Amino acid sequence: MRDDLIRYAIGRLLFLPVFLLIVSFMVFYIGRYGPGDPVLIRAGPKATEETVEQIREELGFDRPVYVQYADYMIGLVQGDLGESINVQPGKSVKDLVIPRIKISAPITLSALAISFSIGTVVGLIASFRRNTWMDSGFIGTFLFFSSIPSLIMVQFMIMLLALKMNLVPAGWSGDWHSVYTTNMIIPVLTISLISVAGVARFVRATTLAVIGENYVRTAKAKGLPSWVVATRHVLRNALLPLVTVVVTAVFTAFEGSLFVERIYGIPGMGVFMVDAVFAREYDIITSMTVIIAMLSVVSYIVADILYKSIDPRVDLTKKM
Amino acid sequence: MSLLEIKDLVVSAIKNKEEKVDILKGVTFSLEKREVLGIVGESGSGKTMTALSIMGLLPERVYVTSGNILFSGQDLITAKESDMQKIRGKKISMIFQDPQSSLNPVMSVGNQMLEMFNTLLPDFGGKRKKQIIEILRKMGIPDPERRYNSFPHELSGGMNQRVMIGMMLIKKPKILIADEPTTALDVTIEKRILTRLKELVGELGISLVLITHNLGLVAEHCDRVVVMNEGQIVEAGDVFQIFEAPSHPYTRKLLDEVPKI
C-alpha cells in the first residue's frame, strides 16, 4: 500500500536534477546575455576602461560563459550559492539569504495560517448559508479588502494602528532577531486580510459543488444529524482540493511579499530578490530561481502524496 | 389506518420571485403494511419528487405547498427537522438511482454502513461490524469481510447498489423507497438484485415503494400500482386489474409501449 507512494516519490525526485539543470542553465544564460552588466555597476560611472576590465577579470566574467556556468554548478552541488557582486560585495549569497528568509518565512507563514483558517470558515459559512445576508456580507467584506492593493493597505494600516492608535511601530526596526515582535503585526495583517477572500471563495465553490452531490443526499436519507452530514460528508470532500493550494503556498512562503516589505521597510526576501535583479547579481538570481523551482516541484510531490492518503480514488502509479 | 397516507400533496418549484411551477398537483395514495407498491410514469412525471417529499429531502427551491403525508398518524410535512432525522433511515429509508454517485467516494463501505447506527460509542466486540457483514452477505455480496473495507470506486455498480440496499435496511425500517434502483444496471443484475431485495423486504416485513418507468418490473414485483403523469396520479389499483383493463388512456399508452417478446 505505502510502496506505491514511495516509488512515486522516488520516480519524481529522480527527475528533479534534470529539471533543475535545465532551469539553472536557462536562467544563467539569460542573465549573461541579457541587458545590464554588474561589472559596470560595481565600477561606477567614472571608472576607466582599464578598471572595468580589471574588475571583470577579478570576478571571472572574462571567461567563456560555459566555463562560468560549470564553475557555478560545481559550487552549487556543494551547497555554495555563489557570492554577491554589488549588494554586499564578496559576501556569500547563503549568508545574505538566510537572515532574510528568517524574516520573510515567519511573516508569510503566519499570514497563510490566518488567511486559510479564516477563509475556510468564511467559505463554509457562506456556502451553508448561501444566498443569505451572511453569504454576501462575509464574502463581500473580504472581497473589499482583497481589492485594495497591498501597498495602499500597508499605509492604511500604518496610519490606523501605528499613528492613530499607537499600538505598533510605524516601520520595521532591527534585523531578523526582532521578527517575533510587534514588528510582525502590520505585515501579517495586511497579507492575510488581502488573501482571505480568495480562500473563502475557493472553499465556497468547492463546498457548494459537494452539497449538490448524490452522496450528501444519501447521508441525509440515512437520518444523520446535520452536523455529521456537514463535517463527515461535505467538509472532507470539499476541502480536498484545498490541500494542493495550501502545500504549494507553504513551500514557497519564504519568497515574501515585495510591496509589503518595501513599504514597511522589512529586510526580507521579496525586496532582496528585486534588488538583486536591478544590481545584476547573477549568482543571487540563479540560485534563488533554482531553489524556488526545486521547492515548487517538491511541493507538488508532497501535495500528491497527501492527496493520495486522503482520497482513495487517486492512483499515483498510473502513467500520466 | 394505512402505514403511509399521502393526501392532496402539492409540491411547487420557485422559478423566480413571482413565478412558481407546480411539480405535483394533488397526489393522493396510501401504502399498507408489507405491501409492494409500484409508482410508474415517464421521467418528469413527479415520481422522484413524491419520494423526496416523503423523506423531507426536496431539493433547494422546491417545497410542499399543501397536503399531508401521514406516517402512522404523524404528519411528516409539519414535522421538525430533528424529528425527520429520527425517521429517515430508521423508519423510512430510501435508495437512489445511481449507486456509484450515491455513496461517499472517500469513505469505506463499512464505515458508511456503520454510520447507520449513528452513535458515538465505540463498536464493542465488533458487534455492529458483524451485523453489517451479515447483511452484506444476505445481499449477495461475495467475500463481505473484504468488501467491508473497500471503497465505492473499487466495486461495480451492482455491488454498490447491494451495499446501498443493505445499508438502508440495517435499521429495519417500516418503509423502503427504491427510486429506480436498477435503472443504471444491466438487466441480469437488475433481476437478481430485485429478487434479493423483495426476499429481504418480505423477510423483514417492510413495505416497499418501487419507483420505476419499467412496467415489466411492476407486473413482476408489485401488489398495487400507481400511475403518474405530469404530477398527477392518473390511475391506481391492483396490478392485475390495471394490466388487464387499463381505464386511463395514459396507462394504455404506457402499456402499448412495452416491447412485446
XYZ file of C-alpha atoms in Angstrom:
581
model
C 0.000 0.000 0.000
C 2.664 2.555 1.018
C 5.064 1.087 -1.547
C 3.451 2.852 -4.469
C 3.765 6.212 -2.699
C 7.486 5.747 -2.114
C 8.036 4.541 -5.650
C 6.123 7.544 -6.970
C 8.131 9.998 -4.846
C 11.463 8.465 -5.876
C 10.450 8.473 -9.526
C 9.624 12.132 -9.370
C 12.689 13.104 -7.325
C 14.973 11.366 -9.830
C 13.588 13.689 -12.453
C 14.296 16.733 -10.281
C 18.071 17.154 -11.044
C 17.392 17.130 -14.780
C 14.717 19.737 -14.337
C 16.930 21.918 -12.151
C 19.771 21.627 -14.657
C 17.522 22.980 -17.396
C 16.212 25.788 -15.189
C 19.653 26.859 -13.972
C 21.086 26.725 -17.479
C 18.335 28.923 -18.861
C 18.473 31.484 -16.064
C 22.263 31.584 -16.146
C 22.449 32.222 -19.891
C 19.580 34.698 -19.925
C 21.403 36.623 -17.208
C 24.718 36.738 -19.010
C 23.332 37.624 -22.412
C 20.601 39.895 -21.135
C 20.945 43.661 -20.818
C 22.971 45.213 -17.998
C 26.398 44.472 -16.652
C 27.195 44.007 -12.967
C 30.793 44.977 -13.581
C 29.772 48.434 -14.807
C 27.540 48.877 -11.788
C 30.350 47.884 -9.455
C 32.954 50.020 -11.180
C 30.766 53.094 -11.069
C 30.142 55.736 -13.728
C 33.593 57.346 -13.534
C 35.676 54.204 -13.921
C 38.091 53.912 -16.779
C 38.025 51.147 -19.360
C 41.044 49.623 -17.671
C 39.449 49.404 -14.203
C 36.325 47.833 -15.661
C 38.362 45.145 -17.397
C 40.385 44.583 -14.276
C 37.226 44.032 -12.186
C 35.811 41.787 -14.880
C 38.907 39.662 -14.698
C 38.842 39.586 -10.898
C 35.259 38.366 -10.882
C 35.968 35.839 -13.596
C 33.434 37.287 -16.019
C 36.032 37.410 -18.794
C 35.929 33.638 -19.097
C 33.612 31.935 -21.600
C 30.053 31.613 -20.296
C 30.063 27.811 -20.282
C 33.157 27.831 -18.076
C 31.431 30.233 -15.696
C 28.351 28.026 -15.716
C 30.361 24.895 -14.953
C 32.183 26.739 -12.194
C 28.872 27.899 -10.727
C 27.257 24.474 -10.938
C 30.214 22.760 -9.244
C 29.780 25.177 -6.390
C 26.001 24.742 -6.324
C 26.066 20.964 -5.916
C 28.394 21.507 -2.979
C 25.862 23.867 -1.441
C 27.664 27.055 -2.460
C 25.086 29.527 -3.760
C 27.759 31.897 -5.073
C 28.682 35.337 -3.874
C 27.361 38.841 -4.103
C 28.873 41.318 -6.540
C 27.220 44.612 -5.760
C 24.712 44.409 -2.904
C 27.338 43.387 -0.369
C 30.437 42.639 -2.445
C 32.232 39.440 -1.606
C 29.662 38.171 0.848
C 28.338 34.688 0.186
C 24.761 34.512 -1.085
C 23.900 31.982 1.597
C 24.852 34.371 4.391
C 22.800 37.102 2.772
C 19.736 34.970 2.183
C 19.335 33.079 5.447
C 18.599 36.067 7.723
C 16.119 37.327 5.136
C 14.331 34.003 4.966
C 14.156 34.100 8.745
C 12.161 37.295 8.378
C 10.021 36.557 5.341
C 9.096 32.936 6.098
C 7.548 33.522 9.550
C 5.612 36.516 8.269
C 4.240 34.735 5.211
C 3.513 31.513 7.102
C 1.627 33.346 9.849
C -0.346 35.232 7.228
C -1.085 31.944 5.440
C -2.256 30.293 8.639
C -4.575 33.193 9.380
C -5.954 33.630 5.877
C -6.524 29.909 5.328
C -8.269 29.377 8.646
C -10.461 32.469 8.378
C -11.010 31.873 4.657
C -12.102 28.287 5.205
C -14.537 29.223 7.949
C -15.950 32.123 5.937
C -16.244 29.951 2.826
C -18.080 27.261 4.758
C -20.478 29.725 6.384
C -21.124 31.337 3.011
C -21.875 28.012 1.353
C -24.035 26.574 4.125
C -25.946 29.866 4.367
C -25.829 30.534 0.657
C -27.915 33.342 -0.801
C -28.472 34.895 2.620
C -27.078 38.101 4.070
C -24.295 36.072 5.679
C -23.106 34.778 2.326
C -22.966 38.106 0.522
C -21.998 40.005 3.689
C -18.934 37.978 4.573
C -17.715 37.344 1.047
C -18.378 40.965 0.129
C -16.430 42.317 3.085
C -13.359 40.247 2.348
C -13.602 40.923 -1.371
C -13.460 44.611 -0.460
C -10.204 44.049 1.440
C -8.701 41.973 -1.318
C -9.453 44.646 -3.896
C -7.226 47.097 -2.059
C -3.671 46.891 -3.392
C -1.242 45.817 -0.668
C 0.820 48.975 -0.991
C -2.245 51.064 -0.100
C -3.290 48.644 2.597
C 0.070 48.833 4.396
C -0.102 52.605 4.500
C -3.648 52.466 5.799
C -2.570 50.018 8.495
C 0.353 52.216 9.475
C -1.972 55.203 9.738
C -4.529 53.340 11.797
C -2.511 51.033 14.027
C 0.743 52.943 14.352
C -0.031 56.630 14.053
C -3.616 56.841 15.366
C -3.743 54.055 17.922
C -0.024 53.846 18.625
C -0.100 50.064 19.035
C 2.714 49.020 16.730
C 5.811 50.659 15.234
C 5.257 52.609 12.018
C 8.082 50.756 10.321
C 10.326 47.768 10.723
C 13.182 48.076 13.185
C 16.067 45.728 13.759
C 17.130 42.590 11.928
C 15.702 39.058 11.891
C 16.027 38.757 15.653
C 13.195 41.209 16.027
C 10.740 39.366 13.797
C 8.628 37.911 16.597
C 7.634 41.287 17.991
C 5.014 43.918 17.226
C 7.025 44.369 14.022
C 5.154 41.426 12.617
C 1.619 42.676 13.126
C 1.142 45.045 10.210
C 2.737 42.872 7.506
C 0.932 39.722 8.678
C -2.398 41.509 8.983
C -2.052 43.091 5.552
C -1.101 39.933 3.684
C -3.728 37.784 5.382
C -6.565 40.284 5.068
C -5.909 40.555 1.356
C -5.872 36.824 0.733
C -8.881 35.738 2.840
C -11.365 36.396 0.024
C -9.556 34.120 -2.410
C -9.540 31.218 0.022
C -13.140 31.865 1.077
C -14.420 31.897 -2.484
C -12.471 28.754 -3.316
C -13.905 26.922 -0.304
C -17.387 28.244 -1.022
C -17.267 26.986 -4.598
C -15.952 23.508 -3.741
C -18.401 23.152 -0.843
C -21.380 24.143 -2.976
C -20.345 21.584 -5.558
C -20.195 18.874 -2.896
C -23.503 19.874 -1.252
C -25.238 19.077 -4.532
C -23.686 15.615 -4.760
C -25.826 12.495 -4.544
C -23.877 11.059 -1.622
C -24.778 14.063 0.503
C -28.431 13.325 -0.176
C -27.738 9.704 0.821
C -26.144 10.875 4.056
C -29.286 12.877 4.833
C -31.503 9.940 3.875
C -29.615 7.895 6.447
C -31.029 10.200 9.088
C -27.643 11.586 10.116
C -27.696 14.807 12.157
C -26.933 17.891 10.068
C -23.543 18.465 11.680
C -22.439 14.925 10.809
C -23.528 15.408 7.203
C -21.686 18.730 7.118
C -18.429 17.548 8.656
C -18.039 13.946 7.617
C -19.563 14.080 4.155
C -19.444 17.639 2.871
C -16.339 19.051 4.532
C -13.957 16.239 3.811
C -14.739 16.132 0.119
C -14.925 19.888 -0.212
C -11.551 20.577 1.385
C -9.658 18.018 -0.709
C -8.757 20.474 -3.476
C -7.503 22.921 -0.846
C -4.623 20.571 0.008
C -2.695 21.340 -3.168
C -3.168 25.071 -2.723
C -2.037 25.061 0.919
C 1.008 22.859 0.352
C 2.287 24.897 -2.588
C 1.720 28.119 -0.680
C 3.626 26.815 2.341
C 6.597 25.673 0.293
C 7.013 28.990 -1.467
C 6.292 31.075 1.643
C 9.887 32.208 2.015
C 9.644 34.371 -1.114
C 7.952 37.067 0.929
C 5.837 39.914 -0.324
C 7.565 42.651 -2.261
C 5.180 45.564 -1.734
C 4.562 44.984 1.939
C 8.278 44.568 2.607
C 9.254 47.608 0.585
C 6.749 49.959 2.181
C 7.048 48.744 5.755
C 10.849 48.634 5.407
C 11.272 44.935 6.064
C 14.658 43.490 5.083
C 13.004 40.397 3.594
C 13.268 38.145 0.588
C 10.880 39.962 -1.725
C 12.859 43.176 -1.604
C 16.134 41.282 -1.701
C 15.316 39.447 -4.917
C 14.135 42.549 -6.730
C 17.250 44.474 -5.652
C 19.347 41.540 -6.858
C 17.802 41.788 -10.301
C 18.449 45.516 -10.513
C 22.049 45.063 -9.427
C 22.503 42.192 -11.941
C 23.535 39.869 -9.123
C 23.955 36.803 -11.316
C 24.574 34.327 -8.527
C 21.679 35.509 -6.385
C 19.228 35.428 -9.298
C 20.247 31.976 -10.472
C 20.453 30.445 -7.011
C 17.084 31.800 -5.912
C 15.411 30.651 -9.126
C 16.844 27.164 -8.721
C 15.695 26.999 -5.093
C 12.195 28.226 -5.909
C 11.933 25.758 -8.805
C 13.105 22.938 -6.575
C 10.621 23.798 -3.825
C 7.731 24.012 -6.284
C 8.480 20.560 -7.641
C 8.849 19.114 -4.151
C 5.652 20.818 -3.030
C 3.690 19.171 -5.841
C 5.095 15.770 -4.919
C 4.147 16.324 -1.276
C 0.674 17.548 -2.292
C 0.151 14.489 -4.498
C 1.155 12.130 -1.722
C -1.020 13.925 0.818
C -3.919 13.863 -1.624
C -3.460 10.175 -2.178
C -3.632 9.474 1.527
C -6.920 11.392 1.890
C -8.617 10.391 -1.356
C -8.578 6.641 -2.034
C -9.556 7.189 -5.671
C -6.244 8.811 -6.596
C -3.910 6.349 -8.235
C -0.361 7.674 -8.448
C 1.023 4.579 -10.166
C -0.847 5.378 -13.360
C 1.215 6.852 -16.159
C 0.397 10.416 -16.947
C -55.247 3.228 9.173
C -52.699 2.840 6.439
C -48.991 2.865 7.228
C -48.434 5.839 4.955
C -51.103 8.148 3.630
C -50.464 10.940 1.174
C -53.326 13.367 0.744
C -53.597 16.080 -1.897
C -49.870 16.678 -1.985
C -48.957 19.789 -3.929
C -45.263 20.495 -4.450
C -44.038 23.641 -6.156
C -40.770 24.882 -7.513
C -39.844 28.535 -7.295
C -38.769 29.763 -10.711
C -38.181 33.370 -9.744
C -39.617 35.883 -7.296
C -43.063 35.972 -8.861
C -43.458 32.677 -10.612
C -43.756 29.170 -9.294
C -44.492 25.913 -11.030
C -46.461 23.045 -9.536
C -44.492 19.832 -9.841
C -47.043 17.689 -8.007
C -50.673 18.672 -8.444
C -52.591 16.973 -5.672
C -51.174 13.489 -5.273
C -53.157 11.073 -3.114
C -52.328 7.452 -2.386
C -51.668 5.162 0.533
C -49.297 2.361 1.427
C -50.261 -0.613 3.539
C -48.065 -2.711 5.772
C -45.956 -5.351 3.975
C -47.241 -4.103 0.644
C -45.179 -3.656 -2.504
C -46.407 -0.552 -4.274
C -45.186 0.426 -7.710
C -45.101 4.022 -8.866
C -44.752 4.204 -12.633
C -44.547 7.077 -15.043
C -42.197 8.683 -17.510
C -39.282 10.797 -16.348
C -40.551 14.151 -15.166
C -43.882 12.748 -14.049
C -43.129 13.506 -10.402
C -42.262 10.033 -9.083
C -38.972 11.058 -7.505
C -40.401 14.313 -6.135
C -43.137 12.322 -4.412
C -40.497 10.107 -2.814
C -38.331 13.060 -1.778
C -41.364 14.790 -0.229
C -41.923 11.748 1.963
C -38.263 11.822 3.027
C -38.351 15.582 3.567
C -35.384 15.870 1.219
C -36.795 18.066 -1.534
C -34.094 19.969 -3.415
C -33.496 23.671 -2.946
C -36.270 25.985 -4.142
C -38.755 23.137 -4.172
C -41.257 22.899 -1.322
C -44.566 21.408 -0.271
C -47.373 23.919 -0.837
C -50.249 21.946 0.644
C -51.372 18.454 1.545
C -50.465 15.897 4.172
C -48.099 12.990 4.420
C -49.213 10.868 7.348
C -46.847 8.210 8.604
C -48.505 6.168 11.374
C -50.631 9.210 12.101
C -47.712 11.689 12.226
C -47.677 14.435 9.614
C -44.224 14.467 8.042
C -44.732 17.825 6.366
C -45.078 19.758 9.600
C -42.517 17.580 11.416
C -39.398 19.290 12.710
C -36.061 18.567 11.035
C -34.820 16.838 14.200
C -37.874 14.565 14.156
C -37.335 13.807 10.477
C -33.776 12.767 11.293
C -35.219 10.170 13.641
C -37.491 8.872 10.881
C -35.043 8.851 7.963
C -33.049 5.654 7.719
C -34.760 4.218 10.783
C -38.480 4.238 9.922
C -38.427 5.240 6.255
C -35.389 4.542 4.106
C -34.641 5.379 0.521
C -32.267 4.109 -2.125
C -31.390 6.009 -5.226
C -30.957 5.581 -8.914
C -27.211 5.888 -9.371
C -25.450 3.759 -6.749
C -21.959 4.832 -7.804
C -22.506 8.513 -7.033
C -24.823 7.894 -4.094
C -22.031 6.580 -1.906
C -19.339 8.825 -0.459
C -16.181 8.253 -2.553
C -13.708 8.839 0.268
C -15.311 6.606 2.902
C -15.071 2.843 3.022
C -18.266 0.890 2.515
C -18.081 -0.442 6.063
C -17.685 2.999 7.591
C -20.615 4.339 5.626
C -22.766 1.494 6.870
C -21.536 1.949 10.428
C -22.962 5.461 10.304
C -26.451 3.967 10.254
C -26.023 3.174 13.934
C -25.490 6.902 14.471
C -23.745 6.677 17.788
C -20.511 7.967 19.235
C -19.996 4.809 21.279
C -17.221 2.544 20.017
C -18.172 -0.747 18.412
C -17.538 -3.019 21.418
C -16.640 -6.538 20.367
C -17.273 -5.680 16.714
C -20.978 -6.389 17.082
C -22.063 -3.779 14.553
C -19.398 -4.882 12.118
C -20.692 -8.440 12.336
C -24.207 -7.234 11.681
C -23.060 -5.270 8.649
C -21.112 -8.181 7.214
C -24.168 -10.366 7.750
C -26.427 -8.031 5.779
C -23.810 -7.667 3.029
C -23.767 -11.443 2.752
C -27.553 -11.520 2.654
C -27.466 -9.011 -0.190
C -25.379 -11.490 -2.143
C -22.022 -9.718 -1.929
C -19.189 -12.236 -2.240
C -16.429 -12.040 0.362
C -18.174 -9.404 2.532
C -15.337 -9.325 5.118
C -13.007 -7.950 2.456
C -15.684 -5.727 0.869
C -16.257 -4.109 4.252
C -13.022 -2.172 3.807
C -13.487 -1.452 0.088
C -14.258 1.946 -1.329
C -17.199 2.522 -3.690
C -14.916 3.044 -6.707
C -13.496 -0.433 -6.193
C -16.941 -2.040 -6.527
C -19.198 -2.423 -9.547
C -22.473 -0.544 -9.847
C -24.422 -3.662 -8.943
C -22.292 -4.251 -5.859
C -22.703 -0.643 -4.777
C -26.457 -0.869 -5.115
C -26.398 -4.013 -2.972
C -24.386 -2.063 -0.422
C -26.930 0.777 -0.544
C -29.851 -1.587 -0.044
C -28.092 -3.423 2.762
C -27.206 -0.121 4.400
C -30.742 1.242 4.231
C -32.212 -1.983 5.602
C -29.863 -2.313 8.549
C -32.131 -0.425 10.953
C -35.135 -2.492 9.743
C -37.287 0.442 8.627
C -41.048 0.210 8.136
C -40.863 1.546 4.593
C -38.201 1.340 1.914
C -38.494 3.626 -1.080
C -36.497 2.372 -4.049
C -36.179 5.105 -6.671
C -35.311 3.405 -9.969
C -32.852 1.164 -8.100
C -31.747 -0.824 -11.131
C -32.051 1.664 -13.983
C -28.289 2.230 -14.040
C -27.536 -1.500 -14.023
C -27.776 -4.162 -16.682
C -30.729 -6.470 -16.976
C -29.365 -9.714 -15.496
C -28.095 -7.869 -12.419
C -31.380 -5.981 -12.213
C -33.313 -9.222 -11.866
C -31.004 -10.667 -9.227
C -30.927 -7.517 -7.121
C -34.679 -7.005 -7.198
C -35.351 -10.644 -6.293
C -32.921 -10.342 -3.360
C -34.479 -7.055 -2.331
C -38.014 -8.481 -2.374
C -36.970 -11.530 -0.376
C -35.325 -9.375 2.284
C -38.213 -6.938 2.408
C -40.643 -9.831 2.825
C -38.478 -11.399 5.494
C -38.266 -8.181 7.495
C -41.920 -7.227 6.945
C -41.069 -3.963 5.236
C -43.383 -2.088 2.879
C -41.664 -1.384 -0.406
C -42.299 1.519 -2.747
C -40.759 0.687 -6.104
C -40.418 3.674 -8.374
C -39.763 2.747 -11.974
C -40.599 3.504 -15.574
C -40.484 -0.211 -16.363
C -43.957 -1.767 -16.350
C -42.447 -5.223 -16.625
C -40.850 -4.801 -13.199
C -44.155 -3.625 -11.785
C -46.002 -6.650 -13.147
C -43.375 -8.961 -11.726
C -42.867 -7.482 -8.268
C -45.715 -5.237 -7.172
C -49.048 -5.797 -5.460
C -50.502 -2.440 -6.313
C -49.540 0.258 -8.746
C -49.924 3.995 -9.034
C -49.550 5.511 -12.493
C -48.307 9.081 -12.596
C -48.307 11.597 -15.393
C -47.376 15.292 -15.233
C -47.533 15.490 -11.472
C -50.825 13.735 -11.110
C -51.984 10.222 -10.413
C -53.940 9.099 -13.429
C -54.700 5.608 -12.295
C -54.227 3.456 -9.217
C -55.178 -0.040 -8.265
C -54.367 -3.703 -8.213
C -51.588 -4.721 -10.633
C -53.639 -7.457 -12.315
C -56.614 -5.207 -12.718
C -54.620 -2.450 -14.324
C -52.746 -4.723 -16.666
C -55.990 -6.465 -17.655
C -58.147 -3.421 -18.119
C -56.345 -0.099 -18.048
C -59.016 2.543 -17.736
C -56.975 5.655 -18.354
C -55.690 6.399 -21.869
C -52.225 7.282 -20.496
C -51.904 3.867 -18.864
C -52.940 2.235 -22.131
C -50.292 4.272 -23.917
C -47.645 3.161 -21.397
C -48.695 -0.460 -21.766
C -48.575 -0.241 -25.549
C -45.015 0.993 -25.366
C -43.787 -2.125 -23.568
C -41.945 -4.175 -26.173
C -43.653 -7.489 -26.800
C -41.402 -10.515 -26.932
